[in-house]
Short mmCIF file of C-alpha atoms in Angstrom, two decimals:
data_model
loop_
_atom_site.label_atom_id
_atom_site.label_comp_id
_atom_site.label_asym_id
_atom_site.label_seq_id
_atom_site.Cartn_x
_atom_site.Cartn_y
_atom_site.Cartn_z
CA MET X 1 42.21 136.63 111.02
CA ARG X 2 43.56 133.16 111.89
CA LEU X 3 42.27 131.67 108.69
CA LEU X 4 44.17 134.41 106.95
CA LEU X 5 47.21 133.34 108.76
CA LEU X 6 46.67 129.82 107.62
CA ALA X 7 46.30 130.94 104.03
CA PHE X 8 49.44 133.01 104.28
CA LEU X 9 51.36 130.03 105.55
CA ALA X 10 50.11 127.85 102.66
CA LEU X 11 51.13 130.62 100.25
CA SER X 12 54.56 131.07 101.59
CA PHE X 13 55.20 127.41 101.39
CA SER X 14 54.20 127.19 97.66
CA SER X 15 56.38 130.36 96.93
CA PHE X 16 59.25 128.71 98.64
CA ALA X 17 58.94 125.63 96.40
CA GLU X 18 58.90 127.90 93.38
CA GLN X 19 62.11 129.51 94.41
CA GLN X 20 63.73 126.16 94.78
CA ASN X 21 62.61 125.19 91.25
CA GLU X 22 64.27 128.36 89.92
CA GLU X 23 67.56 127.45 91.60
CA GLU X 24 67.39 123.97 90.20
CA SER X 25 66.95 125.14 86.63
CA LYS X 26 69.95 127.49 87.24
CA THR X 27 72.15 124.63 88.06
CA ALA X 28 70.64 122.30 85.43
CA ALA X 29 73.74 122.94 83.40
CA PHE X 30 75.72 120.94 85.91
CA GLU X 31 73.23 118.10 86.19
CA ASN X 32 74.59 116.52 83.07
CA LEU X 33 78.12 116.31 84.37
CA SER X 34 79.18 112.93 85.50
CA ALA X 35 81.31 112.46 88.56
CA LYS X 36 84.22 111.70 86.31
CA ALA X 37 83.67 114.86 84.25
CA TRP X 38 83.64 116.89 87.43
CA LEU X 39 87.00 115.30 88.41
CA ARG X 40 88.39 115.92 84.90
CA ASN X 41 87.43 119.52 85.18
CA MET X 42 89.06 119.73 88.58
CA SER X 43 92.28 118.29 87.17
CA HIS X 44 92.26 120.90 84.33
CA ALA X 45 91.36 123.76 86.80
CA LEU X 46 94.17 122.81 89.19
CA GLN X 47 96.62 123.18 86.24
CA GLN X 48 95.21 126.18 84.52
CA GLN X 49 93.55 128.45 87.10
CA GLN X 50 95.37 131.18 88.96
CA PHE X 51 94.14 131.22 92.57
CA LYS X 52 94.90 131.65 96.15
CA LEU X 53 93.51 129.05 98.50
CA SER X 54 93.61 129.40 102.32
CA LEU X 55 93.00 126.02 103.97
CA ILE X 56 93.51 123.94 107.04
CA LYS X 57 94.63 120.38 107.16
CA LEU X 58 93.32 118.17 109.91
CA ASP X 59 95.75 115.39 110.35
CA ALA X 60 95.54 113.15 113.45
CA ASP X 61 95.22 115.57 116.41
CA GLN X 62 96.72 118.51 114.50
CA ILE X 63 95.30 121.39 112.64
CA LYS X 64 97.73 122.89 110.17
CA PRO X 65 96.77 126.17 108.42
CA MET X 66 98.26 126.70 104.97
CA VAL X 67 98.08 128.98 101.99
CA TYR X 68 98.41 127.69 98.49
CA LEU X 69 99.05 129.91 95.55
CA HIS X 70 98.89 128.76 92.03
CA GLY X 71 99.46 130.58 88.86
CA ARG X 72 101.02 130.45 85.40
CA VAL X 73 104.09 132.31 84.29
CA GLN X 74 105.08 132.06 80.70
CA GLU X 75 103.00 128.93 80.14
CA GLN X 76 104.60 127.18 83.07
CA GLU X 77 102.92 126.26 86.31
CA VAL X 78 104.18 128.05 89.45
CA ALA X 79 102.96 127.15 92.86
CA PHE X 80 103.65 128.13 96.34
CA LEU X 81 102.70 126.38 99.59
CA GLU X 82 103.32 127.93 103.02
CA TYR X 83 102.63 126.33 106.38
CA LEU X 84 101.43 129.22 108.45
CA ASN X 85 101.99 127.79 111.99
CA GLY X 86 105.24 126.73 113.70
CA PRO X 87 108.68 126.98 112.14
CA PRO X 88 108.69 128.30 108.56
CA LYS X 89 108.12 125.68 105.96
CA ASN X 90 107.45 126.46 102.40
CA ALA X 91 107.41 124.65 99.11
CA VAL X 92 107.81 126.14 95.64
CA ARG X 93 107.08 124.47 92.38
CA VAL X 94 108.19 125.79 89.08
CA ASN X 95 106.99 123.44 86.37
CA ASN X 96 108.28 120.11 87.34
CA THR X 97 110.74 121.12 90.01
CA ILE X 98 109.73 121.37 93.60
CA THR X 99 111.89 123.10 96.22
CA PHE X 100 111.30 122.62 99.88
CA ILE X 101 112.44 125.43 102.05
CA GLU X 102 112.57 124.32 105.68
CA HIS X 103 114.04 126.07 108.71
CA ASP X 104 116.36 123.19 109.73
CA LYS X 105 117.96 122.24 106.41
CA PRO X 106 119.24 124.00 103.30
CA PRO X 107 116.60 124.20 100.58
CA TYR X 108 116.47 121.09 98.36
CA SER X 109 114.77 120.36 95.19
CA VAL X 110 113.07 117.25 93.83
CA SER X 111 111.36 116.68 90.55
CA GLY X 112 107.61 116.20 90.62
CA GLY X 113 104.42 117.50 89.32
CA ARG X 114 102.73 118.41 92.52
CA ILE X 115 103.74 119.63 96.03
CA GLU X 116 103.28 116.80 98.39
CA GLY X 117 101.19 117.46 101.55
CA LEU X 118 98.09 118.93 99.78
CA TRP X 119 95.79 117.23 97.37
CA PRO X 120 96.94 113.95 95.97
CA ALA X 121 99.07 114.41 92.88
CA VAL X 122 96.64 112.52 90.77
CA PHE X 123 94.10 115.29 91.18
CA ALA X 124 96.00 117.54 88.81
CA ALA X 125 96.87 114.68 86.52
CA ASN X 126 95.08 111.86 84.86
CA ILE X 127 91.98 110.90 86.83
CA GLU X 128 91.54 107.71 84.86
CA ARG X 129 94.46 106.32 86.85
CA LEU X 130 92.01 105.84 89.72
CA GLU X 131 89.50 103.85 87.95
CA GLN X 132 91.06 100.48 88.64
CA GLY X 133 90.73 100.89 92.40
CA TYR X 134 87.85 103.32 92.80
CA GLN X 135 84.46 104.36 91.60
CA PHE X 136 83.33 107.94 91.17
CA VAL X 137 79.95 108.77 92.51
CA LEU X 138 78.21 112.10 92.43
CA GLY X 139 77.01 113.34 95.77
CA GLY X 140 74.89 116.07 97.09
CA ARG X 141 75.79 119.77 97.34
CA SER X 142 76.83 121.81 100.30
CA ARG X 143 78.44 125.12 101.06
CA ILE X 144 82.12 125.18 101.68
CA ALA X 145 84.23 128.27 102.33
CA GLY X 146 81.22 130.40 101.37
CA ARG X 147 80.81 128.79 98.04
CA PRO X 148 78.46 126.20 96.72
CA GLY X 149 80.22 122.87 96.48
CA GLN X 150 79.52 119.68 94.58
CA VAL X 151 80.37 116.43 96.45
CA ILE X 152 82.18 113.77 94.50
CA ARG X 153 82.71 110.48 96.34
CA ILE X 154 85.64 108.34 95.39
CA LEU X 155 84.66 104.96 96.73
CA PRO X 156 87.05 102.04 96.98
CA ASN X 157 86.21 98.95 94.98
CA ASP X 158 87.40 96.72 97.81
CA PRO X 159 88.04 96.92 101.58
CA HIS X 160 91.83 97.17 100.98
CA ARG X 161 91.97 100.88 100.87
CA PHE X 162 90.23 104.02 102.22
CA GLY X 163 87.53 105.99 100.59
CA TYR X 164 87.68 109.69 99.73
CA GLN X 165 85.23 112.54 99.31
CA ILE X 166 85.85 115.78 97.58
CA TRP X 167 83.94 119.02 97.35
CA LEU X 168 84.41 121.05 94.16
CA ASP X 169 83.69 124.59 93.64
CA MET X 170 80.79 124.83 91.34
CA GLU X 171 82.17 127.82 89.54
CA HIS X 172 85.80 127.03 89.07
CA PHE X 173 85.91 123.21 89.71
CA LEU X 174 88.72 123.77 92.32
CA PRO X 175 88.70 121.46 95.27
CA LEU X 176 87.30 123.03 98.57
CA ARG X 177 87.33 120.09 100.79
CA PHE X 178 88.98 116.64 100.77
CA ASP X 179 88.21 113.89 103.22
CA MET X 180 89.89 110.53 103.71
CA ILE X 181 87.35 108.15 105.30
CA SER X 182 87.80 104.71 106.77
CA SER X 183 85.44 101.83 105.92
CA GLU X 184 83.79 102.56 109.23
CA ARG X 185 83.01 105.95 107.84
CA GLN X 186 85.37 107.58 110.25
CA LEU X 187 87.07 110.79 109.21
CA LEU X 188 90.80 110.20 109.02
CA GLU X 189 92.18 113.25 107.34
CA GLN X 190 90.70 116.40 106.02
CA ILE X 191 91.76 119.28 103.92
CA LEU X 192 89.31 122.14 104.22
CA ALA X 193 89.45 125.40 102.30
CA VAL X 194 88.54 128.57 104.28
CA GLU X 195 88.90 131.00 101.43
CA LEU X 196 89.25 130.66 97.63
CA ILE X 197 90.22 133.64 95.51
CA VAL X 198 90.47 133.10 91.84
CA LEU X 199 92.96 135.59 90.49
CA GLN X 200 93.01 137.34 87.21
CA GLU X 201 96.65 138.36 87.41
CA THR X 202 99.64 136.32 88.47
CA PRO X 203 100.59 137.13 92.07
CA SER X 204 103.95 138.88 92.31
CA LEU X 205 105.23 136.19 94.70
CA LEU X 206 104.88 133.69 91.93
CA LEU X 207 106.54 135.92 89.39
CA GLU X 208 109.46 136.29 91.78
CA ALA X 209 109.53 132.54 92.44
CA TYR X 210 109.74 131.91 88.73
CA LYS X 211 112.74 134.21 88.35
CA GLN X 212 114.53 132.87 91.45
CA LYS X 213 117.40 130.32 91.03
CA TRP X 214 116.44 127.23 92.91
CA PRO X 215 118.80 124.46 93.94
CA LEU X 216 119.38 121.70 91.40
CA VAL X 217 117.24 118.69 91.51
CA MET X 218 118.62 115.96 93.75
CA ASN X 219 120.19 113.16 91.76
CA HIS X 220 118.40 109.85 91.93
CA THR X 221 120.87 107.83 89.95
CA GLU X 222 122.50 106.51 93.08
CA ARG X 223 119.46 104.36 93.64
CA GLN X 224 120.72 100.78 93.40
CA GLN X 225 118.78 98.03 91.89
CA GLY X 226 117.38 95.85 94.61
CA GLN X 227 116.64 92.16 94.61
CA ASP X 228 113.66 90.88 92.70
CA TRP X 229 110.98 90.79 95.40
CA GLN X 230 107.59 89.98 94.17
CA PHE X 231 104.21 90.45 95.70
CA GLN X 232 101.99 87.32 95.45
CA TRP X 233 99.05 89.51 96.27
CA MET X 234 98.35 93.15 95.53
CA PRO X 235 95.01 94.93 95.61
CA GLY X 236 93.66 95.88 92.18
CA GLY X 237 94.96 99.20 90.90
CA PHE X 238 98.14 99.15 92.93
CA GLU X 239 101.40 99.21 90.97
CA VAL X 240 105.10 99.24 91.94
CA VAL X 241 106.28 102.83 91.45
CA VAL X 242 109.93 102.65 92.67
CA ARG X 243 112.14 99.84 94.00
CA ASP X 244 115.67 100.18 95.23
CA LEU X 245 118.25 99.14 97.72
CA ARG X 246 119.48 101.92 100.01
CA ARG X 247 120.34 103.07 103.44
CA LEU X 248 117.31 104.05 105.60
CA MET X 249 117.30 107.68 106.51
CA GLY X 250 118.66 108.20 110.01
CA SER X 251 119.75 104.67 110.35
CA ASP X 252 122.87 102.68 109.37
CA SER X 253 120.98 99.66 108.21
CA SER X 254 120.34 99.18 104.48
CA VAL X 255 116.88 98.14 103.26
CA GLU X 256 115.18 96.96 100.16
CA TYR X 257 112.58 99.64 99.39
CA ILE X 258 109.48 99.02 97.22
CA ALA X 259 106.88 101.78 96.72
CA LEU X 260 103.37 100.95 95.70
CA SER X 261 100.66 103.28 94.67
CA ASP X 262 97.09 103.12 93.33
CA GLY X 263 97.01 106.83 92.60
CA LEU X 264 95.64 107.92 95.97
CA ALA X 265 97.05 105.60 98.51
CA SER X 266 100.85 105.13 98.69
CA ILE X 267 102.51 102.18 100.48
CA SER X 268 106.15 101.77 101.29
CA VAL X 269 107.41 98.21 101.85
CA TYR X 270 110.79 97.75 103.53
CA VAL X 271 112.78 94.49 103.75
CA ALA X 272 115.40 94.77 106.39
CA ARG X 273 117.47 92.66 108.73
CA ALA X 274 115.23 92.08 111.85
CA GLY X 275 116.03 94.30 114.87
CA GLU X 276 116.51 92.96 118.42
CA THR X 277 112.98 93.74 119.55
CA PRO X 278 110.31 92.55 117.29
CA LEU X 279 108.15 95.32 115.93
CA PRO X 280 104.35 95.12 116.71
CA ASN X 281 102.34 93.27 113.99
CA GLU X 282 100.08 96.10 113.41
CA LEU X 283 99.94 99.71 114.38
CA VAL X 284 97.51 102.42 113.50
CA ALA X 285 97.71 106.15 113.98
CA THR X 286 94.74 108.42 114.20
CA ASN X 287 95.31 109.79 110.71
CA GLY X 288 94.95 106.50 109.11
CA LEU X 289 98.68 105.80 108.80
CA SER X 290 99.38 102.19 109.58
CA ILE X 291 102.40 99.95 109.95
CA ALA X 292 102.39 96.21 109.63
CA THR X 293 105.39 93.97 110.26
CA GLU X 294 105.96 90.41 109.18
CA ARG X 295 109.05 88.54 110.36
CA VAL X 296 110.49 85.99 108.20
CA GLY X 297 113.59 84.23 109.80
CA ASN X 298 116.04 87.03 110.54
CA VAL X 299 114.38 89.42 108.09
CA GLU X 300 111.54 91.74 108.83
CA VAL X 301 109.25 93.06 106.22
CA VAL X 302 107.58 96.38 107.24
CA ALA X 303 104.85 98.02 105.27
CA VAL X 304 103.78 101.63 105.86
CA GLY X 305 100.97 103.51 104.37
CA LYS X 306 97.58 105.17 104.71
CA VAL X 307 95.56 102.03 104.04
CA PRO X 308 93.79 99.65 106.41
CA PRO X 309 96.40 97.63 108.37
CA ALA X 310 95.01 94.38 107.17
CA THR X 311 96.04 95.39 103.64
CA LEU X 312 99.56 96.04 104.87
CA SER X 313 99.66 92.79 106.72
CA ARG X 314 98.58 90.87 103.70
CA LEU X 315 101.05 92.68 101.50
CA ALA X 316 103.93 91.98 103.84
CA GLN X 317 103.01 88.25 104.10
CA SER X 318 102.71 87.99 100.29
CA LEU X 319 106.21 89.22 99.59
CA THR X 320 108.50 86.48 98.22
CA LEU X 321 111.89 86.42 96.63
CA GLU X 322 111.86 85.17 93.07
CA MET P 1 55.59 145.08 118.11
CA ASP P 2 59.31 145.40 118.02
CA LYS P 3 61.77 142.65 117.27
CA LEU P 4 62.87 142.29 120.82
CA GLY P 5 59.35 141.84 121.92
CA GLN P 6 58.93 138.93 119.55
CA GLU P 7 62.01 137.27 120.69
CA TRP P 8 60.84 136.81 124.23
CA VAL P 9 57.49 135.42 123.06
CA SER P 10 59.24 132.86 120.99
CA SER P 11 61.42 131.94 123.81
CA VAL P 12 58.34 131.36 125.86
CA VAL P 13 57.08 129.11 123.17
CA ASP P 14 60.35 127.18 123.14
CA GLY P 15 60.15 126.76 126.92
CA GLU P 16 63.04 128.91 127.60
CA ALA P 17 61.12 131.69 129.37
CA SER P 18 61.98 133.26 132.67
CA GLU P 19 59.53 133.82 135.46
CA GLN P 20 59.35 137.44 134.42
CA ASP P 21 58.49 136.66 130.85
CA LEU P 22 55.71 134.41 131.93
CA ALA P 23 54.31 137.11 134.09
CA HIS P 24 54.58 139.51 131.33
CA LEU P 25 52.82 137.13 128.87
CA SER P 26 49.88 136.78 131.23
CA GLN P 27 49.36 140.49 131.08
CA ASP P 28 50.11 141.30 127.45
CA LYS P 29 47.24 140.60 125.15
CA ASP P 30 49.31 141.26 122.06
CA ALA P 31 51.97 138.88 123.14
CA GLN P 32 49.44 136.23 123.93
CA GLU P 33 48.09 136.33 120.39
CA LYS P 34 51.57 136.00 119.09
CA TRP P 35 52.27 133.15 121.44
CA GLN P 36 49.22 131.43 120.14
CA ASN P 37 50.17 132.07 116.53
CA TYR P 38 53.59 130.62 117.07
CA HIS P 39 52.11 127.43 118.39
CA LEU P 40 49.61 127.30 115.58
CA ILE P 41 52.39 127.65 113.02
CA GLY P 42 54.25 124.86 114.77
CA ASP P 43 51.24 122.60 114.71
CA THR P 44 50.65 123.40 111.10
CA ILE P 45 54.21 122.52 110.12
CA ARG P 46 53.98 119.29 111.95
CA GLY P 47 50.59 118.58 110.55
CA GLU P 48 49.07 118.13 113.88
CA LEU P 49 46.10 120.34 113.47
CA PRO P 50 42.99 118.74 114.77
CA PRO P 51 40.06 118.31 112.40
CA ALA P 52 38.13 120.96 114.27
CA LEU P 53 40.40 123.77 114.96
CA SER P 54 39.80 125.39 118.31
CA LEU P 55 41.72 128.53 117.92
CA ASP P 56 41.11 130.15 121.23
CA LEU P 57 43.40 127.84 123.13
CA THR P 58 44.09 130.21 125.98
CA GLN P 59 40.44 130.66 126.58
CA SER P 60 39.76 127.00 126.61
CA ILE P 61 42.74 126.36 128.99
CA ALA P 62 41.46 129.11 131.19
CA ASP P 63 38.04 127.47 131.12
CA ALA P 64 39.54 124.20 132.00
CA ILE P 65 41.32 125.70 134.94
CA GLU P 66 38.19 127.36 136.08
CA LYS P 67 36.44 124.05 136.12
CA GLU P 68 39.21 122.39 138.00
CA PRO P 69 38.71 122.58 141.75
CA SER P 70 41.02 125.34 142.98
CA ILE P 71 41.97 123.23 145.95
CA VAL P 72 44.48 121.24 143.88
CA ALA P 73 46.38 124.33 142.85
CA PRO P 74 49.55 124.94 144.72
CA GLY P 75 49.99 128.26 146.43
CA HIS P 76 46.61 127.86 147.97
CA ALA P 77 48.15 126.81 151.15
CA ASN P 78 49.46 130.17 151.99
CA LYS P 79 46.16 131.79 151.45
CA PRO P 80 43.16 130.41 153.30
CA VAL P 81 40.21 129.90 151.09
CA SER P 82 36.81 130.67 152.44
CA SER P 83 34.01 128.24 151.76
CA ASP P 84 32.18 130.97 149.89
CA GLU P 85 35.02 131.44 147.58
CA LEU P 86 35.47 127.73 147.00
CA SER P 87 31.81 127.27 146.11
CA ASP P 88 32.08 130.22 143.75
CA VAL P 89 34.90 128.48 141.95
CA VAL P 90 33.13 125.18 141.72
CA GLU P 91 29.98 126.84 140.36
CA GLY P 92 32.04 128.62 137.77
CA ASN P 93 31.58 132.11 139.12
CA PRO P 94 32.90 134.43 136.37
CA ALA P 95 34.87 136.30 139.06
CA SER P 96 37.27 133.51 139.58
CA VAL P 97 37.76 132.80 135.91
CA VAL P 98 41.34 133.38 134.98
CA GLY P 99 40.97 135.71 132.14
CA LEU P 100 44.46 136.53 130.89
CA ASP P 101 43.80 140.19 131.40
CA ILE P 102 43.49 139.72 135.16
CA ALA P 103 46.64 140.25 136.98
CA PRO P 104 48.23 137.20 138.38
CA THR P 105 48.39 138.82 141.81
CA ALA P 106 44.60 138.98 141.98
CA LYS P 107 44.31 135.13 141.92
CA PRO P 108 47.70 133.61 142.33
CA SER P 109 46.13 130.18 143.16
CA ASN P 110 44.63 129.84 139.77
CA VAL P 111 47.44 131.41 137.69
CA VAL P 112 49.93 128.78 138.89
CA PRO P 113 48.26 125.85 137.14
CA LEU P 114 47.89 127.96 134.04
CA PHE P 115 51.61 128.39 133.86
CA LYS P 116 51.98 124.68 134.37
CA GLN P 117 50.01 124.12 131.29
CA LEU P 118 52.12 126.69 129.55
CA GLY P 119 55.17 124.80 130.55
CA GLN P 120 53.83 121.65 129.06
CA TYR P 121 53.11 123.35 125.80
CA ALA P 122 56.45 125.06 125.82
CA ILE P 123 58.13 121.63 126.21
CA ALA P 124 56.10 120.33 123.31
CA ALA P 125 57.20 123.28 121.27
CA SER P 126 60.90 122.68 121.92
CA VAL P 127 60.47 119.00 121.10
CA ALA P 128 58.90 120.02 117.88
CA LEU P 129 61.77 122.32 117.10
CA VAL P 130 64.22 119.40 117.63
CA ALA P 131 62.08 117.20 115.46
CA VAL P 132 62.06 119.79 112.58
CA ILE P 133 65.81 120.22 112.78
CA GLY P 134 66.20 116.42 112.87
CA VAL P 135 64.19 115.93 109.77
CA GLN P 136 66.26 118.61 108.00
CA ASN P 137 69.48 116.78 108.90
CA TYR P 138 68.10 113.59 107.56
CA ASN P 139 67.50 115.08 104.22
CA VAL P 140 71.22 115.90 103.83
CA PRO P 141 73.40 112.85 103.18
CA ALA P 142 74.81 111.86 106.44
CA ASP P 143 78.43 111.99 105.34
CA ILE P 144 78.27 115.67 104.35
CA GLU P 145 77.42 116.36 107.90
CA SER P 146 80.51 114.78 109.16
CA SER P 147 82.30 117.30 111.26
CA PRO P 148 85.97 117.53 111.63
CA LEU P 149 85.54 116.48 115.25
CA PRO P 150 86.00 112.74 114.84
CA VAL P 151 89.53 113.25 113.78
CA LEU P 152 90.21 114.47 117.30
CA ASN P 153 88.88 111.18 118.73
CA THR P 154 91.49 108.65 119.52
CA ARG P 155 90.97 105.57 117.47
CA PRO P 156 90.91 102.33 119.24
CA LEU P 157 94.22 100.66 118.64
CA ILE P 158 94.63 97.50 116.68
CA GLY P 159 97.44 95.36 117.88
CA SER P 160 99.41 95.87 121.03
CA ALA P 161 101.10 99.13 120.58
CA SER P 162 100.44 102.79 120.95
CA PRO P 163 99.84 105.34 118.22
CA VAL P 164 102.83 106.82 116.61
CA SER P 165 103.08 110.08 115.00
CA LEU P 166 105.93 111.79 113.30
CA GLN P 167 105.34 115.15 114.86
CA THR P 168 103.72 114.47 118.22
CA GLY P 169 106.84 112.89 119.33
CA GLN P 170 107.17 109.85 121.72
CA PRO P 171 104.37 107.39 121.57
CA LYS P 172 103.27 106.37 125.05
CA ALA P 173 104.05 102.96 126.23
CA THR P 174 100.92 101.06 126.76
CA SER P 175 100.26 98.55 129.42
CA GLN P 176 100.17 95.73 126.86
CA ASN P 177 103.67 96.69 125.85
CA ALA P 178 104.79 96.59 129.45
CA SER P 179 103.13 93.27 129.96
CA GLN P 180 105.07 91.78 127.06
CA GLY P 181 108.12 92.17 129.08
CA TYR P 182 110.04 94.60 127.00
CA SER P 183 112.49 96.78 128.87
CA GLU P 184 112.47 100.64 128.53
CA ALA P 185 115.50 100.47 126.28
CA GLN P 186 113.86 97.84 124.03
CA LEU P 187 110.80 99.97 123.75
CA ASN P 188 112.82 102.94 122.79
CA GLU P 189 114.58 101.00 120.16
CA GLN P 190 111.26 99.84 118.86
CA ARG P 191 109.85 103.35 118.75
CA ARG P 192 113.00 104.63 117.12
CA ARG P 193 112.71 102.03 114.32
CA ILE P 194 109.07 102.66 113.79
CA ASN P 195 109.72 106.39 113.60
CA THR P 196 112.47 105.74 111.14
CA TYR P 197 110.24 103.79 108.85
CA ILE P 198 107.48 106.45 109.01
CA GLN P 199 109.82 109.27 108.35
CA ASP P 200 111.38 107.45 105.46
CA HIS P 201 107.86 106.80 104.12
CA MET P 202 106.95 110.45 104.37
CA LEU P 203 110.21 111.44 102.68
CA GLN P 204 109.56 109.03 99.84
CA GLN P 205 106.17 110.48 99.27
CA LYS P 206 108.03 113.74 98.40
CA LEU P 207 110.56 112.00 96.23
CA ASN P 208 108.27 109.59 94.50
CA THR P 209 105.90 112.27 93.11
CA ALA P 210 108.21 112.52 90.15
CA ALA P 211 107.94 108.82 89.41
CA LEU P 212 104.16 109.00 90.02
CA HIS P 213 103.83 112.03 87.86
CA GLN P 214 105.65 110.49 84.87
CA HIS P 215 103.52 107.46 85.15
CA LYS P 216 100.27 109.43 85.16
CA SER P 217 101.08 111.86 82.47
CA GLU P 218 101.82 109.14 79.94
CA LYS P 219 98.25 109.47 78.75
CA ALA P 220 97.52 112.84 77.27
CA GLN P 221 95.37 115.20 79.24
CA GLU P 222 91.85 115.40 77.89
CA GLU P 223 90.09 118.68 77.63
CA PRO P 224 87.53 119.29 80.33
CA GLN P 225 83.87 118.75 79.52
CA LYS P 226 81.54 121.53 79.97
#
């Protein structure tokens, strides 16, 4: 009887192996996809698919539940993002106009291709933009939100920025999980889908959002041209996106502002008259957001962004006036 | 045997058994067989089967106990042993063999060491369980396993200041700050400025998406590969 049991054990092991083989052949179609092809498919899916995604965002010590709706109305993208906890906070995007509806201020619109606060804008745009700073590596598979997911790692080419990991739904290529990871492999920020529903019909909410008259896009022409500050050093892939001279929000001091981006990480650099109390040289928050300050005479250079603090320090130090 | 019955046997194997379960096991022939099978399965999975498989483990344990002088067994103290009885045990009198079908109350002195043995096997079984789970985890890339928990851990701070967060409000003044000799007002001013920069940075993220988007969509979108 015991020998029988042993035989049964051996049999069950071999049949288990066969099952695995079957599953592998089923997913063989995906085997040929490179990491970049997966990301390209994601970019396409984020623009074309109609879906409802319930997700949570882990940011520092906060957990923010959100719902994201995306659809297409008359060949235009319409998206809706709602923060579910706390005071009502929504964002609506109709094509390239994003309107923020927040409880404490009148709705305002900006122009842009993606609602900020969810996936990086580049995910629904040109993935090639990231290739200067990152490598795409195919990872394993795991189950997210009840669906099989394919892991794609976006590894930084240098230690000047953080790494990212993204889990894509194997059926629809929509992102199910997005992690920002420090070089010590510490999780800094995470967006985690709880439920993904791919819709056949456009949800009525988006149809209404499309018909709704939204405030006009805020005018950006008042941005003044700043002085010609140059970075002597910039990590590969980073580019100056915006530069201007303006008044700092909630403050009466005017600053020179330069925005840098490598597609995933964004850095703001401010040049301002130094305050009475020197700011700390480097400061790091739990979600990876860092601040570095460099004081030059009576001017302080402040760099803010979700990159390692050493990068910010080096950037701030390398800023010179041409 | 019903599902519930199997569950308590497996908990005995895992070393999570109550006194009652153990007593039950000693009397239930069916459960004993199951218990033995569970251990056998465990050994097979771990590849720890001896070259010569002695399947009747309980019997050999019982035999071993039988050969062991009963005097070392705890519980004997409260029951005086006659010299006759003792000699019976030493000589291997079948009457004193702890067959598993003999009620524990009949020979509590010998049953106790049997359970000690059981305990050891139970611990081994639970260790094996951990080992199996451990191996499974190693097969998965470590980073996939990363739970959301680390986010909740406070990062050790770099520099001399405290963490700032837009929404969590006032950063706490650290002892280093205090030791640098800043007054409360200066610290507040410092915090306010840091928060201003962070808030402006966040706002710019919203506004700059347009600039980023234009930049990125310069190249035509390629059709996805299937």
